[in-house]
Amino acid sequence: MTYFTQESGPKLYNDLINILLSYRLFPYVISTDIKRMYLRILLKENQRKYQKVLCRFSPQEELKTYTLNTVTFGLSCSPYLALRCVKELATTESEKYPLASERVLSDSYMDDICSSVSSESVAIELQAQLVAMFKTGGFELSKWASNSSALLSRIPDEDKLESCLSWDDSSFKVLGLSWHPVTDTFAYEVNVKSTECTKRNVLKLTASIFDVLGLLAPVTLYANLLIKHLWQQNIGWDEKPPEHIQNVWRVFQQELTLLSSLSFRRHIDVFSDSAVTLVGFGDASEKA
């Protein structure tokens, strides 16, 4: 029997922190989703034979073999193939659609494109270029969102993100953060289910806090120090620690829900003519 292995390919993802920082730079934002990205990309005919599915709807039926002709979900090579096609499209069309090409190459993460621009006119131009450029490659864009009413008025309702139709105080996810278009603020959504204090539960909850920008570091650091203490005490994965540590864990879980009331401005007051200073800080704490 012959076995085949799949190469996952080199990493083509843009850095998530850079995208989120870019998304916060300018007054107007625009985001969209490449609709059914995988299914828009055909494989070469000589490679399709490696994507076969056996199927039958009852034990009495004979097995039928189906060949998958497009990039398929669940395969280790699929993210690379899809991103490679998108980046090739953006590169080859850069002269015709310079603004769209630049933003796709720098501000896209898998099938999401999230960018900020200096004015509504630039946002409108970017949206038009994105639609035209992706149409050249056989892709469709959907789930448009923006804080520009002028831009949204040019987009059919069926292509807008649902929360942008009513323009109320609803929010939606932007690369893991909740964004409120009306107030133009980010917020955290923290759902905490009270659990017993074990090393496994502490680690599980800490890992579930999505904080790419590090703004919740004072909170996550506290949890990490608790994990460190459990390791130092040789506490087992499902073993209960001393009562005073359990009390600390109960209070921490209760206070963690307060993060859901925390919000902060998306735009950090950078404009096209702004002078920006980068400042770095360090800490020599022996505990952390």
CSV table of C-alpha atoms in Angstrom, one decimal:
chain,number,residue,atom,x,y,z
A,1,MET,CA,0.0,0.0,0.0
A,2,THR,CA,1.2,3.5,-0.9
A,3,TYR,CA,0.9,6.3,1.6
A,4,PHE,CA,1.0,10.0,0.8
A,5,THR,CA,1.8,12.8,3.1
A,6,GLN,CA,0.8,16.4,2.8
A,7,GLU,CA,3.2,19.3,3.2
A,8,SER,CA,1.7,22.2,5.2
A,9,GLY,CA,3.8,24.7,3.4
A,10,PRO,CA,5.6,27.8,4.8
A,11,LYS,CA,3.8,30.2,7.1
A,12,LEU,CA,2.0,32.9,5.2
A,13,TYR,CA,-0.2,34.4,7.9
A,14,ASN,CA,0.3,38.0,8.7
A,15,ASP,CA,1.2,38.9,12.3
A,16,LEU,CA,-2.1,39.3,14.2
A,17,ILE,CA,-0.7,42.0,16.5
A,18,ASN,CA,0.4,44.1,13.5
A,19,ILE,CA,-3.0,43.8,11.9
A,20,LEU,CA,-4.8,44.9,15.1
A,21,LEU,CA,-2.4,47.8,15.5
A,22,SER,CA,-2.9,48.8,11.9
A,23,TYR,CA,-6.7,48.6,12.5
A,24,ARG,CA,-6.4,51.1,15.3
A,25,LEU,CA,-4.3,53.7,13.5
A,26,PHE,CA,-6.7,55.8,11.5
A,27,PRO,CA,-10.3,57.2,12.0
A,28,TYR,CA,-12.1,55.0,9.5
A,29,VAL,CA,-12.1,51.3,9.4
A,30,ILE,CA,-13.2,48.7,6.8
A,31,SER,CA,-13.4,45.0,7.1
A,32,THR,CA,-14.7,42.2,4.9
A,33,ASP,CA,-14.6,38.4,4.4
A,34,ILE,CA,-13.6,36.4,1.4
A,35,LYS,CA,-16.8,34.4,0.8
A,36,ARG,CA,-16.2,30.6,0.7
A,37,MET,CA,-12.5,31.2,0.0
A,38,TYR,CA,-11.5,27.5,-0.2
A,39,LEU,CA,-14.2,26.6,-2.6
A,40,ARG,CA,-13.2,29.3,-5.0
A,41,ILE,CA,-9.8,27.7,-5.6
A,42,LEU,CA,-9.5,24.8,-8.1
A,43,LEU,CA,-6.7,22.3,-7.7
A,44,LYS,CA,-4.7,21.1,-10.6
A,45,GLU,CA,-6.3,18.0,-12.2
A,46,ASN,CA,-3.3,15.8,-11.4
A,47,GLN,CA,-3.7,16.6,-7.7
A,48,ARG,CA,-7.4,16.0,-7.3
A,49,LYS,CA,-6.9,12.2,-7.1
A,50,TYR,CA,-5.5,12.7,-3.6
A,51,GLN,CA,-8.8,14.2,-2.5
A,52,LYS,CA,-11.3,11.4,-2.6
A,53,VAL,CA,-14.3,10.8,-0.3
A,54,LEU,CA,-16.1,7.5,0.2
A,55,CYS,CA,-19.8,7.9,0.9
A,56,ARG,CA,-23.0,6.0,1.3
A,57,PHE,CA,-26.3,6.9,3.0
A,58,SER,CA,-27.1,3.4,4.3
A,59,PRO,CA,-25.3,0.1,4.9
A,60,GLN,CA,-27.3,-1.5,2.0
A,61,GLU,CA,-25.8,0.9,-0.6
A,62,GLU,CA,-22.6,0.5,-2.4
A,63,LEU,CA,-19.8,2.9,-1.6
A,64,LYS,CA,-19.5,5.8,-3.9
A,65,THR,CA,-16.3,7.7,-4.6
A,66,TYR,CA,-16.3,11.4,-4.9
A,67,THR,CA,-13.4,13.6,-6.0
A,68,LEU,CA,-13.0,17.0,-4.4
A,69,ASN,CA,-11.9,19.5,-7.0
A,70,THR,CA,-11.3,22.5,-4.8
A,71,VAL,CA,-9.2,23.3,-1.8
A,72,THR,CA,-10.7,21.3,1.0
A,73,PHE,CA,-11.4,22.1,4.7
A,74,GLY,CA,-9.4,20.1,7.2
A,75,LEU,CA,-6.3,19.4,5.2
A,76,SER,CA,-2.9,20.6,6.5
A,77,CYS,CA,-2.0,22.1,3.2
A,78,SER,CA,-5.3,24.0,2.6
A,79,PRO,CA,-4.4,27.2,4.5
A,80,TYR,CA,-1.2,27.6,2.6
A,81,LEU,CA,-2.8,26.9,-0.8
A,82,ALA,CA,-5.5,29.5,-0.1
A,83,LEU,CA,-3.3,32.2,1.2
A,84,ARG,CA,-0.7,31.6,-1.5
A,85,CYS,CA,-3.5,32.2,-4.2
A,86,VAL,CA,-4.7,35.4,-2.4
A,87,LYS,CA,-1.2,36.8,-2.1
A,88,GLU,CA,-0.4,35.9,-5.8
A,89,LEU,CA,-3.6,37.8,-6.8
A,90,ALA,CA,-2.7,40.8,-4.8
A,91,THR,CA,0.8,40.9,-6.2
A,92,THR,CA,0.0,40.4,-9.8
A,93,GLU,CA,-2.8,43.1,-9.7
A,94,SER,CA,-0.8,45.6,-7.7
A,95,GLU,CA,-0.4,48.1,-10.5
A,96,LYS,CA,-4.1,48.1,-11.4
A,97,TYR,CA,-5.3,48.1,-7.8
A,98,PRO,CA,-2.4,49.5,-5.7
A,99,LEU,CA,-4.5,50.4,-2.6
A,100,ALA,CA,-6.3,47.0,-2.4
A,101,SER,CA,-3.1,45.1,-3.1
A,102,GLU,CA,-1.2,46.9,-0.3
A,103,ARG,CA,-3.9,46.3,2.3
A,104,VAL,CA,-4.4,42.6,1.4
A,105,LEU,CA,-0.7,41.9,1.7
A,106,SER,CA,-0.4,43.7,5.1
A,107,ASP,CA,-3.9,43.7,6.7
A,108,SER,CA,-5.4,40.3,5.9
A,109,TYR,CA,-5.6,37.3,8.2
A,110,MET,CA,-6.7,34.1,6.4
A,111,ASP,CA,-10.1,35.1,4.8
A,112,ASP,CA,-10.5,38.3,6.8
A,113,ILE,CA,-9.4,41.8,5.7
A,114,CYS,CA,-9.3,44.4,8.4
A,115,SER,CA,-7.8,47.9,7.7
A,116,SER,CA,-8.1,51.5,8.7
A,117,VAL,CA,-7.7,54.6,6.5
A,118,SER,CA,-7.4,58.3,6.9
A,119,SER,CA,-10.7,59.5,5.3
A,120,GLU,CA,-14.0,58.3,4.0
A,121,SER,CA,-13.0,58.9,0.4
A,122,VAL,CA,-10.1,56.5,0.8
A,123,ALA,CA,-12.3,54.0,2.5
A,124,ILE,CA,-14.7,54.1,-0.5
A,125,GLU,CA,-11.9,53.8,-3.0
A,126,LEU,CA,-10.4,50.9,-1.0
A,127,GLN,CA,-13.7,49.0,-1.0
A,128,ALA,CA,-14.1,49.5,-4.8
A,129,GLN,CA,-10.6,48.3,-5.5
A,130,LEU,CA,-11.0,45.3,-3.2
A,131,VAL,CA,-14.2,44.2,-5.0
A,132,ALA,CA,-12.7,44.6,-8.4
A,133,MET,CA,-9.4,42.9,-7.6
A,134,PHE,CA,-11.0,39.9,-6.0
A,135,LYS,CA,-13.5,39.6,-8.8
A,136,THR,CA,-10.5,39.2,-11.2
A,137,GLY,CA,-9.5,36.1,-9.3
A,138,GLY,CA,-13.0,34.7,-9.1
A,139,PHE,CA,-13.6,35.6,-5.4
A,140,GLU,CA,-16.5,37.3,-3.8
A,141,LEU,CA,-16.4,39.6,-0.7
A,142,SER,CA,-19.1,39.7,1.9
A,143,LYS,CA,-19.8,40.7,5.6
A,144,TRP,CA,-18.7,44.3,5.0
A,145,ALA,CA,-18.4,46.4,8.1
A,146,SER,CA,-17.3,50.0,8.7
A,147,ASN,CA,-17.8,53.0,10.8
A,148,SER,CA,-18.4,55.1,7.7
A,149,SER,CA,-22.1,55.5,6.8
A,150,ALA,CA,-21.1,56.9,3.4
A,151,LEU,CA,-19.3,53.7,2.6
A,152,LEU,CA,-22.0,51.4,3.9
A,153,SER,CA,-24.7,53.2,1.9
A,154,ARG,CA,-22.9,52.0,-1.3
A,155,ILE,CA,-23.0,48.3,-0.3
A,156,PRO,CA,-26.1,46.1,-0.8
A,157,ASP,CA,-27.7,45.0,2.5
A,158,GLU,CA,-27.1,41.3,1.7
A,159,ASP,CA,-23.3,41.9,1.6
A,160,LYS,CA,-23.1,43.8,4.9
A,161,LEU,CA,-22.5,42.3,8.2
A,162,GLU,CA,-25.8,41.9,10.0
A,163,SER,CA,-24.9,44.2,12.9
A,164,CYS,CA,-24.2,47.0,10.4
A,165,LEU,CA,-27.8,46.9,9.0
A,166,SER,CA,-29.5,48.3,12.1
A,167,TRP,CA,-26.6,50.6,13.2
A,168,ASP,CA,-27.4,50.1,16.8
A,169,ASP,CA,-25.2,49.3,19.8
A,170,SER,CA,-24.5,45.7,18.6
A,171,SER,CA,-21.0,44.5,18.2
A,172,PHE,CA,-19.1,41.9,16.2
A,173,LYS,CA,-15.8,40.2,16.3
A,174,VAL,CA,-12.7,41.7,14.7
A,175,LEU,CA,-9.9,39.2,14.9
A,176,GLY,CA,-11.0,38.1,18.4
A,177,LEU,CA,-12.0,41.5,19.8
A,178,SER,CA,-15.6,42.8,20.1
A,179,TRP,CA,-15.9,46.0,18.1
A,180,HIS,CA,-18.9,48.4,18.6
A,181,PRO,CA,-19.2,50.4,15.3
A,182,VAL,CA,-21.4,53.2,16.8
A,183,THR,CA,-19.1,54.1,19.7
A,184,ASP,CA,-16.0,52.9,17.8
A,185,THR,CA,-14.8,51.0,20.8
A,186,PHE,CA,-13.3,47.6,21.5
A,187,ALA,CA,-14.5,45.4,24.4
A,188,TYR,CA,-13.8,42.0,25.9
A,189,GLU,CA,-16.3,39.2,26.2
A,190,VAL,CA,-15.5,37.0,29.1
A,191,ASN,CA,-17.7,34.1,29.9
A,192,VAL,CA,-16.6,32.4,33.1
A,193,LYS,CA,-18.0,29.1,34.4
A,194,SER,CA,-17.1,28.7,38.0
A,195,THR,CA,-14.8,25.7,38.4
A,196,GLU,CA,-12.9,24.1,41.2
A,197,CYS,CA,-9.4,25.2,41.9
A,198,THR,CA,-7.1,22.7,40.1
A,199,LYS,CA,-4.1,23.2,38.1
A,200,ARG,CA,-5.9,21.9,35.0
A,201,ASN,CA,-8.8,24.4,35.5
A,202,VAL,CA,-6.6,27.4,36.2
A,203,LEU,CA,-4.5,26.7,33.1
A,204,LYS,CA,-7.6,26.1,31.0
A,205,LEU,CA,-9.3,29.4,32.0
A,206,THR,CA,-6.1,31.4,31.6
A,207,ALA,CA,-5.5,30.0,28.1
A,208,SER,CA,-9.1,31.0,27.1
A,209,ILE,CA,-8.5,34.7,27.7
A,210,PHE,CA,-7.8,36.1,24.2
A,211,ASP,CA,-5.5,39.1,24.6
A,212,VAL,CA,-3.2,39.5,21.6
A,213,LEU,CA,-2.5,43.2,22.4
A,214,GLY,CA,-1.5,42.4,26.0
A,215,LEU,CA,-3.9,45.0,27.5
A,216,LEU,CA,-5.1,42.4,30.1
A,217,ALA,CA,-1.6,41.5,31.2
A,218,PRO,CA,-2.1,42.6,34.8
A,219,VAL,CA,-5.0,40.1,35.0
A,220,THR,CA,-3.4,37.2,33.1
A,221,LEU,CA,-0.2,37.7,35.0
A,222,TYR,CA,-2.0,37.1,38.2
A,223,ALA,CA,-3.4,33.8,36.9
A,224,ASN,CA,0.0,32.8,35.6
A,225,LEU,CA,1.6,33.4,39.0
A,226,LEU,CA,-1.1,31.2,40.5
A,227,ILE,CA,-0.2,28.4,38.1
A,228,LYS,CA,3.5,28.9,38.9
A,229,HIS,CA,2.7,28.6,42.6
A,230,LEU,CA,0.8,25.4,42.0
A,231,TRP,CA,3.8,23.9,40.1
A,232,GLN,CA,6.2,24.9,42.9
A,233,GLN,CA,3.9,23.2,45.5
A,234,ASN,CA,4.0,20.0,43.3
A,235,ILE,CA,0.2,20.0,43.1
A,236,GLY,CA,-1.2,17.4,40.7
A,237,TRP,CA,-3.3,18.3,37.7
A,238,ASP,CA,-6.6,17.5,39.4
A,239,GLU,CA,-5.6,17.8,43.0
A,240,LYS,CA,-7.1,20.5,45.2
A,241,PRO,CA,-4.6,22.9,46.6
A,242,PRO,CA,-4.8,24.3,50.2
A,243,GLU,CA,-7.9,26.2,51.2
A,244,HIS,CA,-6.3,29.6,51.1
A,245,ILE,CA,-5.3,29.1,47.4
A,246,GLN,CA,-8.9,27.9,46.6
A,247,ASN,CA,-10.3,31.1,48.1
A,248,VAL,CA,-7.9,33.2,45.9
A,249,TRP,CA,-9.2,31.2,42.9
A,250,ARG,CA,-12.9,31.8,43.8
A,251,VAL,CA,-12.3,35.6,44.1
A,252,PHE,CA,-10.4,35.7,40.9
A,253,GLN,CA,-13.2,34.0,38.9
A,254,GLN,CA,-15.8,36.4,40.4
A,255,GLU,CA,-13.7,39.4,39.5
A,256,LEU,CA,-12.9,38.2,36.0
A,257,THR,CA,-16.4,38.8,34.9
A,258,LEU,CA,-15.8,42.5,35.4
A,259,LEU,CA,-13.7,42.5,32.3
A,260,SER,CA,-16.9,42.4,30.2
A,261,SER,CA,-17.6,45.9,31.3
A,262,LEU,CA,-14.2,47.1,30.1
A,263,SER,CA,-14.1,49.0,26.8
A,264,PHE,CA,-11.5,51.2,25.1
A,265,ARG,CA,-11.3,53.4,22.0
A,266,ARG,CA,-10.3,51.8,18.8
A,267,HIS,CA,-8.8,54.9,17.2
A,268,ILE,CA,-5.5,56.0,18.9
A,269,ASP,CA,-5.6,59.5,17.4
A,270,VAL,CA,-3.2,58.9,14.6
A,271,PHE,CA,-3.8,60.9,11.4
A,272,SER,CA,-2.0,61.0,8.1
A,273,ASP,CA,0.3,63.9,9.2
A,274,SER,CA,0.9,62.6,12.8
A,275,ALA,CA,4.3,62.3,14.3
A,276,VAL,CA,4.5,59.0,16.3
A,277,THR,CA,6.9,58.1,19.1
A,278,LEU,CA,7.6,54.6,20.1
A,279,VAL,CA,8.2,54.1,23.9
A,280,GLY,CA,9.3,50.8,25.5
A,281,PHE,CA,9.1,49.7,29.1
A,282,GLY,CA,10.6,46.8,31.0
A,283,ASP,CA,10.2,45.2,34.4
A,284,ALA,CA,12.7,43.2,36.5
A,285,SER,CA,10.2,41.6,38.9
A,286,GLU,CA,11.6,38.5,40.5
A,287,LYS,CA,8.1,37.0,40.9
A,288,ALA,CA,6.9,37.4,37.3
